Short mmCIF file of C-alpha atoms in Angstrom, two decimals:
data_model
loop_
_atom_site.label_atom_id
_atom_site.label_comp_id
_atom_site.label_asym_id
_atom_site.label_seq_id
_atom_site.Cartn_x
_atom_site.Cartn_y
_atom_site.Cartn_z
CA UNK X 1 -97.39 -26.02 -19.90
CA UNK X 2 -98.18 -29.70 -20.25
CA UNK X 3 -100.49 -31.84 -20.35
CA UNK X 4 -100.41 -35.63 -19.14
CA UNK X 5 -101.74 -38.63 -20.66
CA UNK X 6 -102.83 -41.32 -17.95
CA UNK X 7 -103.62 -44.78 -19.56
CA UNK X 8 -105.51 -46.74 -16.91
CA UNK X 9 -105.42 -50.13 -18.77
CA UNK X 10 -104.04 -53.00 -17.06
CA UNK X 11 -102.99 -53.94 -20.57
CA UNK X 12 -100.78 -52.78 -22.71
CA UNK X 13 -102.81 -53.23 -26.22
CA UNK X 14 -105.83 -51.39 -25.46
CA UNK X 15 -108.35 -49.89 -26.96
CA UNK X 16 -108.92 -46.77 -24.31
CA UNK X 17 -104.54 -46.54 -24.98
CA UNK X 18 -105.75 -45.82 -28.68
CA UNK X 19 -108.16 -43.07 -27.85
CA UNK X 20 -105.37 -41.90 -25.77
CA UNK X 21 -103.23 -41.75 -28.97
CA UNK X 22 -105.59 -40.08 -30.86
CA UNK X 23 -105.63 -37.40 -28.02
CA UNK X 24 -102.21 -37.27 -28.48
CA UNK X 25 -102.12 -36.59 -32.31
CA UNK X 26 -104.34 -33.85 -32.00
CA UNK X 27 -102.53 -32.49 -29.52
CA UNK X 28 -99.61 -32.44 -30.88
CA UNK X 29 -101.35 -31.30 -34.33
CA UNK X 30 -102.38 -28.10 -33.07
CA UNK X 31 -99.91 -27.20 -30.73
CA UNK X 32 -96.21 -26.60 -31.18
CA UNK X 33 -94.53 -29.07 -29.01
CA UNK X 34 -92.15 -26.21 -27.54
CA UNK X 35 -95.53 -24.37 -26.06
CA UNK X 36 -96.82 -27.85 -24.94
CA UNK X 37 -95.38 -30.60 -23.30
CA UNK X 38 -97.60 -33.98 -23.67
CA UNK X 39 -96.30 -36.50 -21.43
CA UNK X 40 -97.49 -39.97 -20.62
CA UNK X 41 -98.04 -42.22 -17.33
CA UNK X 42 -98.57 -45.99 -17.92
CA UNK X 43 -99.71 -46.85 -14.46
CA UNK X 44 -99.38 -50.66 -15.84
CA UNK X 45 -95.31 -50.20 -15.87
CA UNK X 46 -95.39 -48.95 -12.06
CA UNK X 47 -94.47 -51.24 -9.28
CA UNK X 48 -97.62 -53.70 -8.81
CA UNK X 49 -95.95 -54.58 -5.62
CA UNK X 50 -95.61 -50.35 -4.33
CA UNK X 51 -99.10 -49.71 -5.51
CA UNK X 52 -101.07 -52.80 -3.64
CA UNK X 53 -98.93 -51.58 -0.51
CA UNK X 54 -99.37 -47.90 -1.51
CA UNK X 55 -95.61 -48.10 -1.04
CA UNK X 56 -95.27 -44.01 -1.29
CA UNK X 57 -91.54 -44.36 -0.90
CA UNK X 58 -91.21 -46.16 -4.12
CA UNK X 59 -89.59 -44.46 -7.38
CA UNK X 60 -91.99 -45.49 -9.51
CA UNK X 61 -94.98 -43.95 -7.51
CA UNK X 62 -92.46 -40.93 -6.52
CA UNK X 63 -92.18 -40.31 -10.37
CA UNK X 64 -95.80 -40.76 -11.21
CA UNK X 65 -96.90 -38.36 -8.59
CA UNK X 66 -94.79 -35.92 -9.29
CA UNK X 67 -95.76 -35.85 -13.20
CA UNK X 68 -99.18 -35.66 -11.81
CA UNK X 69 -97.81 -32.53 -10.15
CA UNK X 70 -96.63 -30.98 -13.07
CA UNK X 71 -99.37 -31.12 -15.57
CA UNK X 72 -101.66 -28.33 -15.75
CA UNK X 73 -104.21 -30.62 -17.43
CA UNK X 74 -104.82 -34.96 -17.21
CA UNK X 75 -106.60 -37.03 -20.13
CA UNK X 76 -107.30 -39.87 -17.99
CA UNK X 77 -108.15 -43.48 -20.06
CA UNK X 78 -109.80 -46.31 -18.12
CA UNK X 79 -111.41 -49.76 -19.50
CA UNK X 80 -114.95 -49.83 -17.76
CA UNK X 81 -115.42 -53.16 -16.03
CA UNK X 82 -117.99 -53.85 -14.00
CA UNK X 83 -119.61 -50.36 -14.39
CA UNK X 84 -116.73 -49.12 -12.69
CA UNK X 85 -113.17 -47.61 -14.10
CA UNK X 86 -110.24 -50.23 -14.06
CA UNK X 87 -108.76 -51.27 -10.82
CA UNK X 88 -105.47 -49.90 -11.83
CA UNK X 89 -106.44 -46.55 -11.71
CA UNK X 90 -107.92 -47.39 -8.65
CA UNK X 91 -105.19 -48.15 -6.57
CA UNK X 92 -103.21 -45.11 -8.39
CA UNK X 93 -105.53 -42.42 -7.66
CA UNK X 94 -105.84 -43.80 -4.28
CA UNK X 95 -102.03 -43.02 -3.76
CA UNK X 96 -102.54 -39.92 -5.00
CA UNK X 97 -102.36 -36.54 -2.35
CA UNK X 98 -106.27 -34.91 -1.74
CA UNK X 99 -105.48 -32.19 -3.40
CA UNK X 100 -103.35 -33.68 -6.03
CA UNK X 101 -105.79 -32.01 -8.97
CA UNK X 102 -106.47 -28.83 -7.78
CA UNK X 103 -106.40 -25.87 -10.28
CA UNK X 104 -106.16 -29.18 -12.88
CA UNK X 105 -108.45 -29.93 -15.67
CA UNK X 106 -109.50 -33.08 -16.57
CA UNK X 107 -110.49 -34.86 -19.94
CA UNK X 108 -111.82 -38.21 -18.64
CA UNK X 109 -112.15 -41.12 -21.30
CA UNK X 110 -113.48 -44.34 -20.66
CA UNK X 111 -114.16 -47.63 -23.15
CA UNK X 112 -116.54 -50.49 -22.64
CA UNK X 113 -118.05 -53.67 -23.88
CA UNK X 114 -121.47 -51.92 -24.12
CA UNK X 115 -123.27 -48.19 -24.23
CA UNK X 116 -124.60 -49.48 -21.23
CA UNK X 117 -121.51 -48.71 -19.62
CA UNK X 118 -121.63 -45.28 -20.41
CA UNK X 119 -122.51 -43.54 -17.02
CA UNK X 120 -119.46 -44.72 -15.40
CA UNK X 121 -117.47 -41.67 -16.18
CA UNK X 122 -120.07 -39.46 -14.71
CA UNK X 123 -120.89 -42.10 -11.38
CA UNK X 124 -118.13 -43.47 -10.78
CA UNK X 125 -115.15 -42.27 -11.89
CA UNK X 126 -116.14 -38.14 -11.90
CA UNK X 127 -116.71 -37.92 -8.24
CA UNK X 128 -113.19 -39.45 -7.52
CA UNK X 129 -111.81 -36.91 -9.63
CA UNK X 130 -113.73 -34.26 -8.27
CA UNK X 131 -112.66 -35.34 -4.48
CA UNK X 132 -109.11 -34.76 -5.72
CA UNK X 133 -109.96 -31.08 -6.52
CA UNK X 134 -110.08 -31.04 -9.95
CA UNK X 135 -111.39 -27.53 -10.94
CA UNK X 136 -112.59 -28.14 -14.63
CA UNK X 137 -114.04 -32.03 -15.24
CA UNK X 138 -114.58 -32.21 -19.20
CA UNK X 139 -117.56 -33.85 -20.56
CA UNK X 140 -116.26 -37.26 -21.08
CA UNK X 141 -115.96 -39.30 -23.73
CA UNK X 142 -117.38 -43.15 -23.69
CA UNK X 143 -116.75 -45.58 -27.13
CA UNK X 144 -118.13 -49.01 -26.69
CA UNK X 145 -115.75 -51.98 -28.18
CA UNK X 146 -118.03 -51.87 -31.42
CA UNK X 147 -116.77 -48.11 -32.05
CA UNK X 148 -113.09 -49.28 -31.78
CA UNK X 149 -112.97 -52.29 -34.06
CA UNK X 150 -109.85 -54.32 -35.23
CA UNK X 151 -108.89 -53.17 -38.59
CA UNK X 152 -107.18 -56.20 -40.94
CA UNK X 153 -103.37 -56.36 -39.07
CA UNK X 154 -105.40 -56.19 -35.62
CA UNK X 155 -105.05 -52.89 -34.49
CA UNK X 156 -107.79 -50.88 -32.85
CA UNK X 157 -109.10 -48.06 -34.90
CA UNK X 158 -111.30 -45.25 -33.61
CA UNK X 159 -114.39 -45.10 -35.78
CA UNK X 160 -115.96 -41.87 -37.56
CA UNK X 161 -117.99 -41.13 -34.71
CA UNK X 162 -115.47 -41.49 -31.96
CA UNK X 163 -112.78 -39.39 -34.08
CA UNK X 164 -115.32 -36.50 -33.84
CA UNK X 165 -116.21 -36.35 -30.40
CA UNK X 166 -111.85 -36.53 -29.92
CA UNK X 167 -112.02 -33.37 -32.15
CA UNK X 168 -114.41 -31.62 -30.51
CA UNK X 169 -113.16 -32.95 -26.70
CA UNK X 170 -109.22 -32.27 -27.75
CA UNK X 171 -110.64 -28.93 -28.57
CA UNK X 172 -112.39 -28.12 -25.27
CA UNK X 173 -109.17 -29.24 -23.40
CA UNK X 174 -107.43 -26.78 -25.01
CA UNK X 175 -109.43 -23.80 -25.37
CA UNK X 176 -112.24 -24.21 -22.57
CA UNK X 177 -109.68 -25.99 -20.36
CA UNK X 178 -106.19 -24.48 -20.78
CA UNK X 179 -107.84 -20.91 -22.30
CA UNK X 180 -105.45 -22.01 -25.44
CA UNK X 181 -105.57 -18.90 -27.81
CA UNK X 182 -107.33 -19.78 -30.82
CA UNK X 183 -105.12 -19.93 -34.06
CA UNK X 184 -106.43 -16.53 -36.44
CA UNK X 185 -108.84 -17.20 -39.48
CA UNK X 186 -106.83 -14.94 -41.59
CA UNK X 187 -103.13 -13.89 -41.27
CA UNK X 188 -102.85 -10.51 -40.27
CA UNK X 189 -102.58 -7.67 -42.40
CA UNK X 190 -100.12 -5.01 -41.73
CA UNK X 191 -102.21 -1.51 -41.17
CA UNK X 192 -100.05 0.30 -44.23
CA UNK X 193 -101.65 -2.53 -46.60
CA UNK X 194 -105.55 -2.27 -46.47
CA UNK X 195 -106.98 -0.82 -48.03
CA UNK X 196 -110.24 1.41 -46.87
CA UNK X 197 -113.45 3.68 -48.12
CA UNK X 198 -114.74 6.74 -46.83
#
């Protein structure tokens, strides 16, 4: 099974690529990486030139739409600009077959300069993914720039607040989403061990 990480910044220092690490982390915190595969797509490193054209033909779009293919579930990561996601996922999901996400969930996350932004995922960038035939859409989760601050050497950090809605969204994906059995509360107990009253 696996699960692909989409990171729809046109830049390469981002801060919706850090929520997409800390999807990753927990990911790969509760699940033994031999059960689940966590891959990533950069759509920044594909061909500018092949998407613009929608240049099918092109390995880098050939690769990207086939890893599309194989995940059973997409966290997708835009920048909000404009009230809309980033025009690099744009032109990738335009590219993208109409049934590309069928039987797929989806975890969309989405950053912006303001809360104000925050409807994006569910006006904009939701009914794309549901026109792809996306069977499960997650609640999304939004973090405005002030949630996602620079810490002293410049890198973002995810604030308290942000780092629990992860938890609870990384948890959804897996057990809502993917029907992940949930790890037991106690170890089990062989039968000839426990003891009983009448």
């Amino acid at each position: 099974m696996s699960v692909l990480l989409i990171a729809g910044s046109p830049s390469g220092h981002s801060r919706s690529s850090t929520l997409l690490n800390e999807v990753a982390h927990r990911l790969h915190a509760q699940v033994d990486g031999r059960c689940l595969r966590v891959d990533r797509l950069h759509i920044r490193d594909l061909s500018p030139q092949a998407l613009l054209l929608a240049d099918w033909a092109h390995p880098s779009v050939v690769r990207a739409i086939e890893q599309v293919a194989f995940a059973r579930a997409l966290v997708v990561a835009t920048p909000v600009y404009k009230a809309a996601y980033s025009g690099v996922l744009k032109v990738f999901l335009d590219l993208l077959p109409q049934t590309a996400l069928k039987d797929k969930v989806v975890l969309p996350i989405a950053t912006g300069g303001s809360p104000h932004h925050m409807l994006a995922l569910d006006y904009a960038l939701r009914p794309v993914l549901q026109s792809l035939g996306a069977k499960h859409i997650l609640p999304g989760v939004y973090a405005s720039d002030s949630q996602i601050p620079r810490d002293a050497d410049g890198e973002y950090q995810a604030g308290e607040e942000i780092q629990a809605r992860l938890d609870d969204a990384v948890h959804l994906l897996l057990h809502e989403g993917l029907r992940w059995p949930a790890s037991p509360v106690f170890a089990p107990i062989p039968f000839v061990q426990a003891s009983y009253s009448v």
